[in-house]
Short mmCIF file of C-alpha atoms in Angstrom, two decimals:
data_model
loop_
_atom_site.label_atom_id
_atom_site.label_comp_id
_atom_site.label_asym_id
_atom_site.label_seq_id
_atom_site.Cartn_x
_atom_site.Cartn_y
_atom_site.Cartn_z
CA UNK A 1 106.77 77.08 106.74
CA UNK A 2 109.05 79.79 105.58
CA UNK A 3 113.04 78.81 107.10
CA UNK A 4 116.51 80.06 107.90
CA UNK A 5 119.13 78.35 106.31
CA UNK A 6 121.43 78.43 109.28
CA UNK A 7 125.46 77.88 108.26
CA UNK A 8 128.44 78.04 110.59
CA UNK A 9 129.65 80.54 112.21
CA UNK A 10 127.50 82.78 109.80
CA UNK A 11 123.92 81.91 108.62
CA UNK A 12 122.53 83.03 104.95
CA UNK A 13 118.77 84.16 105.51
CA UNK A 14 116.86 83.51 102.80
CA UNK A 15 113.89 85.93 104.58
CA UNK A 16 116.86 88.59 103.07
CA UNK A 17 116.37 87.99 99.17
CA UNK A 18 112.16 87.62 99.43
CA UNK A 19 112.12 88.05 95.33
CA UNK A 20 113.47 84.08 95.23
CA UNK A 21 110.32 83.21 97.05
CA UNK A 22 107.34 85.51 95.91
CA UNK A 23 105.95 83.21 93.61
CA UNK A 24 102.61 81.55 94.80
CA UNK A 25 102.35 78.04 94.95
CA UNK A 26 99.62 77.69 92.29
CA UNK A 27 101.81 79.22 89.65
CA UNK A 28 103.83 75.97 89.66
CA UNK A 29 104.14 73.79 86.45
CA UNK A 30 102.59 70.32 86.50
CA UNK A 31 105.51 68.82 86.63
CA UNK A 32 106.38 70.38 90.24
CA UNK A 33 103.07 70.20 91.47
CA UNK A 34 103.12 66.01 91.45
CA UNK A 35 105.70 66.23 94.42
CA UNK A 36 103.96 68.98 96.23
CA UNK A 37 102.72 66.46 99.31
CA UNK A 38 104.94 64.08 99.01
CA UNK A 39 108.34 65.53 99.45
CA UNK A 40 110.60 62.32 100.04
CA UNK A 41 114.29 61.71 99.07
CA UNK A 42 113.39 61.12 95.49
CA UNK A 43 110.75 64.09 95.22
CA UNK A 44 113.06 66.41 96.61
CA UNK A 45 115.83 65.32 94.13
CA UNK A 46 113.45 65.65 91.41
CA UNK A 47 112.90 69.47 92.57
CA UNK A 48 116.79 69.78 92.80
CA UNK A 49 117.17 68.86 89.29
CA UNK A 50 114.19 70.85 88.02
CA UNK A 51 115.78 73.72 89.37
CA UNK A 52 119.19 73.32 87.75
CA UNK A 53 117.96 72.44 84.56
CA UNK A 54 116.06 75.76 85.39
CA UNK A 55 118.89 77.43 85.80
CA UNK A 56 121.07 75.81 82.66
CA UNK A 57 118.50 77.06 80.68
CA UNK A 58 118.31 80.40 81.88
CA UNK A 59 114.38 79.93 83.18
CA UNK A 60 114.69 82.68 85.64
CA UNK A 61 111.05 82.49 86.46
CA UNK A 62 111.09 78.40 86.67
CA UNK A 63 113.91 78.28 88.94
CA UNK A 64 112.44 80.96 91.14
CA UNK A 65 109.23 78.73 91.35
CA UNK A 66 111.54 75.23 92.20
CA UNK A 67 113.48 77.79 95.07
CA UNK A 68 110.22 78.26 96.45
CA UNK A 69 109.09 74.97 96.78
CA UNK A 70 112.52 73.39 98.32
CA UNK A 71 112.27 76.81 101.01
CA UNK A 72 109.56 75.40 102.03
CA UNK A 73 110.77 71.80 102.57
CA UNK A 74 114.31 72.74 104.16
CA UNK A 75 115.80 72.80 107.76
CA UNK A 76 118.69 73.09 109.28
CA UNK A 77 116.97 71.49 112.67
CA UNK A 78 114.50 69.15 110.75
CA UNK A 79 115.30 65.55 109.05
CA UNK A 80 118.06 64.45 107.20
CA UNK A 81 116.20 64.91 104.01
CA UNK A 82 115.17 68.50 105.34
CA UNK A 83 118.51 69.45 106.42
CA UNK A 84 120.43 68.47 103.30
CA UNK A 85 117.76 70.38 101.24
CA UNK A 86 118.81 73.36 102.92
CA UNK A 87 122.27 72.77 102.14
CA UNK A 88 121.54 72.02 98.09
CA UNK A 89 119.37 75.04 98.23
CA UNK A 90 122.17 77.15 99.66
CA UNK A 91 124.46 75.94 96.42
CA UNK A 92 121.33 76.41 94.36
CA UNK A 93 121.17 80.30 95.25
CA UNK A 94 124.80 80.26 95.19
CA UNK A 95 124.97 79.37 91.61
CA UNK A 96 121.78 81.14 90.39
CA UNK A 97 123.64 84.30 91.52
CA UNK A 98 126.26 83.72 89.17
CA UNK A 99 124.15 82.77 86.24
CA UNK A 100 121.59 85.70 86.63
CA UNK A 101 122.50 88.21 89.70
CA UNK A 102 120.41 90.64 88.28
CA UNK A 103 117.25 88.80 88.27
CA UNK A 104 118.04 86.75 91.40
CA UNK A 105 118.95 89.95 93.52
CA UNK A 106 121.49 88.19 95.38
CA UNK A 107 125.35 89.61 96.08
CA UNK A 108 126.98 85.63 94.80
CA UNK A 109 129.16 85.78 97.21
CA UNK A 110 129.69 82.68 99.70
CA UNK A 111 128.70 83.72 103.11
CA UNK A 112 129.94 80.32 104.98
CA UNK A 113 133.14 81.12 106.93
CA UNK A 114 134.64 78.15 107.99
CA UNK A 115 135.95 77.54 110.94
CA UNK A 116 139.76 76.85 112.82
CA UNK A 117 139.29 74.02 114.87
CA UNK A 118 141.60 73.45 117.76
CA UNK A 119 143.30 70.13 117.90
CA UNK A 120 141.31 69.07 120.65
CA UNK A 121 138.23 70.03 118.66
CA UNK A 122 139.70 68.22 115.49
CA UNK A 123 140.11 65.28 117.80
CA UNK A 124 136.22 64.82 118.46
CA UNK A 125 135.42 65.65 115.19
CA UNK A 126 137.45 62.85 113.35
CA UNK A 127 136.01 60.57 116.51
CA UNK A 128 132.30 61.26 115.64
CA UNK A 129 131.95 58.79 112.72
CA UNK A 130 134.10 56.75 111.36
CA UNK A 131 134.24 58.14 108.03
CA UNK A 132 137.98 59.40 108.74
CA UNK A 133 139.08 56.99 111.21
CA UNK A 134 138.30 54.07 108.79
CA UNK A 135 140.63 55.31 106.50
CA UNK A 136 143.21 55.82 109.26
CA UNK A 137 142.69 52.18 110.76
CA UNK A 138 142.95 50.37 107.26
CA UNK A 139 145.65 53.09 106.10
CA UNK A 140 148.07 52.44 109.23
CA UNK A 141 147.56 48.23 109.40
CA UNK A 142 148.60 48.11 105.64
CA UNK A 143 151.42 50.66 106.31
CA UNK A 144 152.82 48.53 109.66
CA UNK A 145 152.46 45.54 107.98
CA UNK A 146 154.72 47.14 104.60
CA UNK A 147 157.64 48.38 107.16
CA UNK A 148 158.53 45.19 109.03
CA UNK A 149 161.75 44.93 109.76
CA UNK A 150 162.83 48.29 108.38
CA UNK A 151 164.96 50.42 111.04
CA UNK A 152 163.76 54.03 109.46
CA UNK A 153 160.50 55.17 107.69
CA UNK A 154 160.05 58.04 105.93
CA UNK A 155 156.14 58.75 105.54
CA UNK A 156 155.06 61.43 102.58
CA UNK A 157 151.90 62.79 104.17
CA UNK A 158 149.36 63.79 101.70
CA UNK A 159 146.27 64.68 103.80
CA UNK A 160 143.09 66.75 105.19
CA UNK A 161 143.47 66.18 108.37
CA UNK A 162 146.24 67.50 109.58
CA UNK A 163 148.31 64.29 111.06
CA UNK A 164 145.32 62.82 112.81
CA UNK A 165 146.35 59.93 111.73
CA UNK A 166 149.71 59.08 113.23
CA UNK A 167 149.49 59.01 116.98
CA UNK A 168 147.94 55.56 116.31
CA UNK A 169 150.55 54.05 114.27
CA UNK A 170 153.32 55.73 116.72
CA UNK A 171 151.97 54.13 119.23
CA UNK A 172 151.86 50.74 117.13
CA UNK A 173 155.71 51.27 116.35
CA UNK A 174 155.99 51.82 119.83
CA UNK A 175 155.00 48.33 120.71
CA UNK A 176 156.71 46.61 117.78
CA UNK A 177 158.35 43.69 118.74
CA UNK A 178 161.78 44.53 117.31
CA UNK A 179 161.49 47.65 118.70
CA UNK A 180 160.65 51.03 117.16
CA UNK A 181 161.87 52.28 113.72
CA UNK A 182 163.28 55.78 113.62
CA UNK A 183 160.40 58.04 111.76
CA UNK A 184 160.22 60.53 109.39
CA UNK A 185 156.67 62.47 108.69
CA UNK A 186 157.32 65.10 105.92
CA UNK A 187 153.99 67.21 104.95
CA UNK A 188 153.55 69.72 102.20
CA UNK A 189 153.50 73.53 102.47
CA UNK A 190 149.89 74.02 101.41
CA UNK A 191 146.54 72.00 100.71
CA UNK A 192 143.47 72.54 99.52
CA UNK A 193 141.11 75.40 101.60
CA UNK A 194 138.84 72.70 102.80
CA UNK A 195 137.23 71.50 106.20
CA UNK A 196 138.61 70.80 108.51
CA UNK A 197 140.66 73.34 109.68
CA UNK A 198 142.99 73.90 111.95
CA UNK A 199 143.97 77.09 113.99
CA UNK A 200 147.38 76.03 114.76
CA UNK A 201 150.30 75.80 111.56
CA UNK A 202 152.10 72.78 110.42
CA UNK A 203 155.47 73.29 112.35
CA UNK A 204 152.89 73.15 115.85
CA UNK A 205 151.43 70.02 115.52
CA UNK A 206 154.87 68.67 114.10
CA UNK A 207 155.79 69.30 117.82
CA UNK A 208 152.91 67.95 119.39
CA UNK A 209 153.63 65.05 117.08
CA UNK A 210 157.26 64.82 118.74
CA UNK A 211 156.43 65.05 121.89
CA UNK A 212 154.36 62.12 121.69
CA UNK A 213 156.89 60.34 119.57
CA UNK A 214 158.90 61.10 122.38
CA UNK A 215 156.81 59.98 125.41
CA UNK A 216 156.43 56.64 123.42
CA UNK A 217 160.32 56.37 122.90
CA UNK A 218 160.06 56.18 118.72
CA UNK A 219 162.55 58.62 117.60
CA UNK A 220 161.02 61.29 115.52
CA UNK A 221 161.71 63.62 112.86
CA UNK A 222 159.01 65.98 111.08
CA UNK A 223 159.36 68.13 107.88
CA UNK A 224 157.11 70.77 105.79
CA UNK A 225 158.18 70.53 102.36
CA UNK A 226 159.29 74.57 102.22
CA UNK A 227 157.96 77.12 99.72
CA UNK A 228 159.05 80.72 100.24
CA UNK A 229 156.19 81.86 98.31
CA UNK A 230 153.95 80.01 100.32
CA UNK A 231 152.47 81.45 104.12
CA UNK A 232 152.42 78.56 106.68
CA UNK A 233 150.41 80.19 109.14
CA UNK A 234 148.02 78.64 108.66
CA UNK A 235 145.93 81.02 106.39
CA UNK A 236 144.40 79.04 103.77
CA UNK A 237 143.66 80.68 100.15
CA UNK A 238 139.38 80.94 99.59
CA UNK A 239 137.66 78.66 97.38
CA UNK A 240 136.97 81.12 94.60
CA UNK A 241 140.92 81.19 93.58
CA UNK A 242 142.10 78.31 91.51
CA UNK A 243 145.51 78.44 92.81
CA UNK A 244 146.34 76.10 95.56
CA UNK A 245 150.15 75.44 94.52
CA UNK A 246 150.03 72.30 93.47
CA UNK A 247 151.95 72.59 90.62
CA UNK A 248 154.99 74.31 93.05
CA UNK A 249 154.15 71.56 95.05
CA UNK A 250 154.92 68.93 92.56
CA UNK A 251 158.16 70.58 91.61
CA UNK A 252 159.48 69.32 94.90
CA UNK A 253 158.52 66.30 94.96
CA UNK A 254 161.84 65.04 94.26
CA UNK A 255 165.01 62.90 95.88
CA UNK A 256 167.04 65.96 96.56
CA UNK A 257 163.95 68.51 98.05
CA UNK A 258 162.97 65.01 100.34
CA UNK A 259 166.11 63.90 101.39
CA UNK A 260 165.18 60.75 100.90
CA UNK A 261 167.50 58.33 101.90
CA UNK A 262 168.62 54.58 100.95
CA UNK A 263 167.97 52.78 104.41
CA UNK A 264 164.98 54.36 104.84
CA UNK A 265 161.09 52.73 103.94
CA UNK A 266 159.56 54.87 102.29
CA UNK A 267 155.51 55.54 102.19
CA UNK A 268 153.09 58.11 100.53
CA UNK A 269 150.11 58.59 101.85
CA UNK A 270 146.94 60.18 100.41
CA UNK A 271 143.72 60.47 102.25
CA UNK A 272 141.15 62.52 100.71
CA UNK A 273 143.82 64.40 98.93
CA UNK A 274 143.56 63.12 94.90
CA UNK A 275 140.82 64.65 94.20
CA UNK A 276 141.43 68.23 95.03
CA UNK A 277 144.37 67.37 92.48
CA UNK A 278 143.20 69.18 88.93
CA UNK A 279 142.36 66.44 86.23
CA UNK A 280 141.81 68.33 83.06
CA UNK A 281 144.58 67.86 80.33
CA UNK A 282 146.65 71.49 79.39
CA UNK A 283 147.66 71.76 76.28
CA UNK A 284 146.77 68.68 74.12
CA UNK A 285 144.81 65.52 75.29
CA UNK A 286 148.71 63.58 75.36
CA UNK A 287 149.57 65.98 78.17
CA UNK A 288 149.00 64.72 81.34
CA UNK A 289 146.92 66.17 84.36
CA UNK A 290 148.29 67.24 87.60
CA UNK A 291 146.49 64.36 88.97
CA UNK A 292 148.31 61.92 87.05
CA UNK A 293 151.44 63.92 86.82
CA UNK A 294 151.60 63.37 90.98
CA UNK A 295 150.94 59.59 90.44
CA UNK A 296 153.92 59.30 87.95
CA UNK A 297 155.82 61.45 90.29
CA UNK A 298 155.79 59.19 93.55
CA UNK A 299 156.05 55.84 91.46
CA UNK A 300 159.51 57.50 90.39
CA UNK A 301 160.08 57.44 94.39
CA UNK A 302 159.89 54.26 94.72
CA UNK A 303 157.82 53.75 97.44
CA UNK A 304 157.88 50.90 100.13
CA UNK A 305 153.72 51.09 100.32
CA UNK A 306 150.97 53.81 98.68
CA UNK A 307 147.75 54.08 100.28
CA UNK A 308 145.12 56.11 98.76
CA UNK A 309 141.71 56.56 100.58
CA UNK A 310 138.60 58.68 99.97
CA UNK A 311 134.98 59.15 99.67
CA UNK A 312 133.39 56.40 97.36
CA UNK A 313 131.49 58.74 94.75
CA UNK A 314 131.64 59.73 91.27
CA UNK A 315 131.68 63.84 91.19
CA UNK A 316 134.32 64.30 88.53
CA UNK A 317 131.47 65.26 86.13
CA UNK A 318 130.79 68.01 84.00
CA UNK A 319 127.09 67.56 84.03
CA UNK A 320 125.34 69.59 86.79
CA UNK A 321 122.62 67.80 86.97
CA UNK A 322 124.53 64.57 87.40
CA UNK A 323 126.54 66.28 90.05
CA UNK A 324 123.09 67.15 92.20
CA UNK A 325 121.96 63.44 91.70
CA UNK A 326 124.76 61.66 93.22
CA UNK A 327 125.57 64.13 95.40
CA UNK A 328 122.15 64.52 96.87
CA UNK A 329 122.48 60.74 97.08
CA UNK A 330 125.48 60.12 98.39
CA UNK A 331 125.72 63.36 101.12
CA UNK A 332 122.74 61.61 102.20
CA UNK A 333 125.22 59.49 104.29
CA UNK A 334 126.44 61.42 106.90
CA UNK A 335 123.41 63.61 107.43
CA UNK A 336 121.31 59.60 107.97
CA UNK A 337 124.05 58.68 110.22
CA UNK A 338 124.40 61.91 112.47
CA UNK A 339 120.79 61.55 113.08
CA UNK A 340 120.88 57.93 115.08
CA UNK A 341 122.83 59.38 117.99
CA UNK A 342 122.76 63.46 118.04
CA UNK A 343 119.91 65.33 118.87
CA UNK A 344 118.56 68.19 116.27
CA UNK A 345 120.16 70.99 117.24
CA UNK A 346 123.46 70.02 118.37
CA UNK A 347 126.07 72.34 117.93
CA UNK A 348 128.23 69.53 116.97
CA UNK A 349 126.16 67.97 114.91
CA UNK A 350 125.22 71.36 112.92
CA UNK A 351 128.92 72.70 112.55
CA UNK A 352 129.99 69.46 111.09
CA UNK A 353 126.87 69.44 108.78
CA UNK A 354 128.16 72.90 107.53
CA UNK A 355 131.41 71.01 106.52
CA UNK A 356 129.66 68.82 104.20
CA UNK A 357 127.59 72.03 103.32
CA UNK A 358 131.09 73.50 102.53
CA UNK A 359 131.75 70.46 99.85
CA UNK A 360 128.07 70.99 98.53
CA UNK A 361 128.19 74.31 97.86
CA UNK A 362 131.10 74.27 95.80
CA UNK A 363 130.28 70.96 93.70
CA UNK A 364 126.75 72.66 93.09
CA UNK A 365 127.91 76.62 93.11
CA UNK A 366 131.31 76.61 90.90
CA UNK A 367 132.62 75.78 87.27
CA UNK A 368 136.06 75.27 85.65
CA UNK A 369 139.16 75.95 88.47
CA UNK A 370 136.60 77.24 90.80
CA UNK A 371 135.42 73.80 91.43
CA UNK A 372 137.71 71.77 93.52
CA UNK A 373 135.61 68.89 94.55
CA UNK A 374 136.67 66.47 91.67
CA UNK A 375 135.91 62.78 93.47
CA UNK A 376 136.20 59.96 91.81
CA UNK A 377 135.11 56.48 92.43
CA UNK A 378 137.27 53.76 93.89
CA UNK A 379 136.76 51.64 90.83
CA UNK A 380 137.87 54.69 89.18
CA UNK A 381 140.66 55.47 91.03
CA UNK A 382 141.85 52.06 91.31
CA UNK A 383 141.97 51.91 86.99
CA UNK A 384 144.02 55.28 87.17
CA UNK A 385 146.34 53.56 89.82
CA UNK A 386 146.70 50.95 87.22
CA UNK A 387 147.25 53.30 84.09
CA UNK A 388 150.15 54.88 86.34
CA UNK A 389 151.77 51.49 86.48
CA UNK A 390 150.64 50.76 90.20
CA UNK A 391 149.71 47.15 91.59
CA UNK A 392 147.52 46.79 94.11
CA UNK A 393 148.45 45.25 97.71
CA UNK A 394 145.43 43.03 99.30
CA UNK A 395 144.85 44.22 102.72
CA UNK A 396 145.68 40.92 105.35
CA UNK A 397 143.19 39.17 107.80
CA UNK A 398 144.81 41.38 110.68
CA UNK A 399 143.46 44.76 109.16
CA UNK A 400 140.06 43.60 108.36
CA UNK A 401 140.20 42.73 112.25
CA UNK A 402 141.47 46.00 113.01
CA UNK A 403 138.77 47.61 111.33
CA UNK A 404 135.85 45.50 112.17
CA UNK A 405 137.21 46.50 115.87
CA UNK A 406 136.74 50.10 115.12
CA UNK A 407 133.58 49.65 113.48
CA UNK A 408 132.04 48.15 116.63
CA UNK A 409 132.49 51.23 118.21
CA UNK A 410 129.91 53.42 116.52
CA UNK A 411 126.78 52.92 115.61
CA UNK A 412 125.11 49.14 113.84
CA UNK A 413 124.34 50.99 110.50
CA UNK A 414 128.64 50.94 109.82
CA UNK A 415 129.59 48.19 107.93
CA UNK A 416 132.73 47.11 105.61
CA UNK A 417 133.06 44.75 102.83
CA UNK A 418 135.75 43.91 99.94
CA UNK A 419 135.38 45.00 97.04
CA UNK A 420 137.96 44.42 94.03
CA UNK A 421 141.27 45.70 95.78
CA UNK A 422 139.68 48.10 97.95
CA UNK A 423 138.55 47.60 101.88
CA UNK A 424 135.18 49.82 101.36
CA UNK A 425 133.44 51.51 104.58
CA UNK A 426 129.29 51.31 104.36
CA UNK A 427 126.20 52.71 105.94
CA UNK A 428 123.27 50.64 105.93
CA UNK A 429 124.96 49.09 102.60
CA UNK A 430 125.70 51.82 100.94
CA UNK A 431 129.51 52.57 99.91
CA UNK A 432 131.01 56.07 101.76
CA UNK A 433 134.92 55.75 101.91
CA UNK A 434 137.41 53.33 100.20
CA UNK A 435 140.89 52.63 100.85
CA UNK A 436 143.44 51.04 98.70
CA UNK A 437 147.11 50.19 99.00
CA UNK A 438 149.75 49.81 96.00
CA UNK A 439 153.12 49.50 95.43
CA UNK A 440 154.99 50.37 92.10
CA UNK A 441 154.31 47.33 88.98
CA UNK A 442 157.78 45.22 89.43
CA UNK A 443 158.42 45.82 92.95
CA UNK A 444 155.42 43.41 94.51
CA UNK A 445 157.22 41.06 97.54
#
């Protein structure tokens, strides 16, 4: 069974590059040939690891043999399993081209073209599981709860999904029994080139945002952080360029640039934003890393509340081969979780498959700057809160009932459970997302 890897909009065909998969099956070492047959989760991850040690090792042939195999396993219309091999293959190639292009007869370059999503379209896709929407549910309950009784909030949006999150807790304020506070939303100029994204700039949905504000009576203000070097429309930099502005970004980050103000509530909010922050140390090891350079920078804020949520995995590794293992286990997830409700070849279901294949390809495919998927565990992420001199807030009885309520919504394999400080979303037991609130050490009510 010979397949096409098929990506969105564009598909790579692997039929193209037939010297990655013109070795014969008998020509495989013993130690591939005990999962030919049995190609489960754990076989498959053995061949994924096979071929990267392959490939560390510069074993042209080896790796050529392990591509051939895995062609042969993956689908883009089959299983879970089947369709994240196809994925992991795509990353495989990806990085192979890089290591040998010569021998691998492949251009290296990344053919998936990612898509602009409308806002309706960005709508469904934050709907279809709750891996976004748990974070939004848990985020906004902590963030209501931290702003009772304050007449103005001033929300520092650091996010992915483009203000998704806020009709909600508009429509929360809305309803608040001292009536509405005035809001703020500031955003910054740029983020990270990642799905999803949108086909409309920051300054649009600021005035959908208003509008809504508006028809629910909660006066409204909404800032982008400005950057004259910096294009807003909406054109996003590609993944192979390591510069994403952050450090301009951080530079403003400031009282003055803000406008923060003294009768205001302030909150930051991060969801699925740390990691794409670097964390490797310039200079000497004393320096800090723009990660935790941003973390010391909004304690000096002073924020009202600090909610940080995102995926609950360990990916922050230099080892490749660690990378593929908890990856491959972990990316499982969503893949398991589409398959209970959409059929095979759903467009949906596909193009938001090629998201994830997005995030695979560049944990598997790039080194150094190039690689901007740097997640770290909650437990991780919740010692580096404490390092920066953050406390962590416990999230009430009300928002576990808030996000039970959501949970009931999709399908029985969702779950949620505590876990240290964190609220953590599960499928069929198994962590996916995390969210976390702090304040500043010294300023806990």
């Amino acid at each position: 069974m010979k397949t096409e890897l098929r990506g969105n909009p564009t598909p790579i065909s692997l039929q193209e590059h037939p010297s990655l998969f013109n070795t014969p099956q008998s020509s495989l070492s013993g130690a591939l040939k005990g999962c030919l047959g049995n190609l489960d989760g754990a076989c498959i991850e053995k061949l994924l690891l096979h071929c990267a040690s392959a490939l560390e090792s510069n074993d042209v042939t080896l790796a050529q043999q392990v591509m051939w195999v895995l062609n042969n396993v993956a689908s883009s219309v089959g299983d879970p399993n089947q369709r994240l091999t196809s994925w992991f293959l795509r990353a495989l190639i990806s990085r192979a081209s890089r290591v040998c292009p010569t021998a691998m007869n492949f251009n290296g370059s990344s053919t998936l073209q990612r898509r602009l999503m409308s806002v309706t379209e960005l709508a469904g896709y934050v709907d279809l599981i709750p891996w976004h929407r748990f974070g939004f549910c848990a985020s906004n309950s902590a963030i209501f709860k931290a702003i009772e009784g304050y007449p103005r909030v001033h929300i520092l949006d650091f996010s992915i999904s483009h203000c998704m999150q806020w009709p909600t807790l508009i429509d929360a304020l809305a309803k608040r029994a001292e009536g509405p506070p005035s809001l703020r939303i500031t955003v910054p100029f740029s983020g990270p080139p990642v799905p999803p994204l949108l086909n409309v700039s920051s300054e649009e949905v600021g005035l959908r945002l208003g509008n809504f504000a508006k028809f629910r009576d909660v006066p409204f203000e909404f800032n982008v952080i400005d950057d004259s070097s910096f294009s807003l429309s909406g054109e996003f930099i590609s993944s192979e360029s390591s510069c994403f502005h952050f450090e301009s970004l951080l530079s403003k980050l400031n009282p003055s640039t803000l406008n923060l103000r003294d009768d205001e509530a302030l909150v930051i909010n991060c969801q699925n934003w740390l990691r794409y922050l670097p964390d490797e140390h310039k200079g000497s090891a004393q320096d800090a890393s723009l990660r935790d350079a941003f973390l010391d920078i909004i304690k000096g804020l002073n924020p009202r509340i600090v909610v940080v949520v995102d995926e609950d995995s360990d990916l922050n590794v230099s080892s490749l081969t660690s990378r593929i293992t908890t990856c491959f286990n972990y990316l499982w997830i969503p893949f398991d979780a589409l398959e209970t409700f959409l059929p095979k070849d759903s467009s949906q279901r596909i193009e938001y498959e090629a998201d994830i294949g997005h995030k695979i390809e560049n944990i598997i495919g790039f080194e150094g700057s190039q690689r901007i998927e740097r997640l770290e565990s909650g437990i991780k992420l919740s010692q580096r809160m404490k390092n920066a001199g953050f406390s962590s807030v416990p999230f009430c009885e009300e928002t576990i009932r808030e996000v039970k309520f959501l949970l009931d919504e999709h399908a029985s394999g969702w779950g949620m459970k505590r876990e240290d400080e964190m609220l953590v979303l599960t499928w069929k037991g198994h962590n996916s997302v995390f969210a976390t609130a702090w304040v500043p050490s010294g300023f806990e009510d």
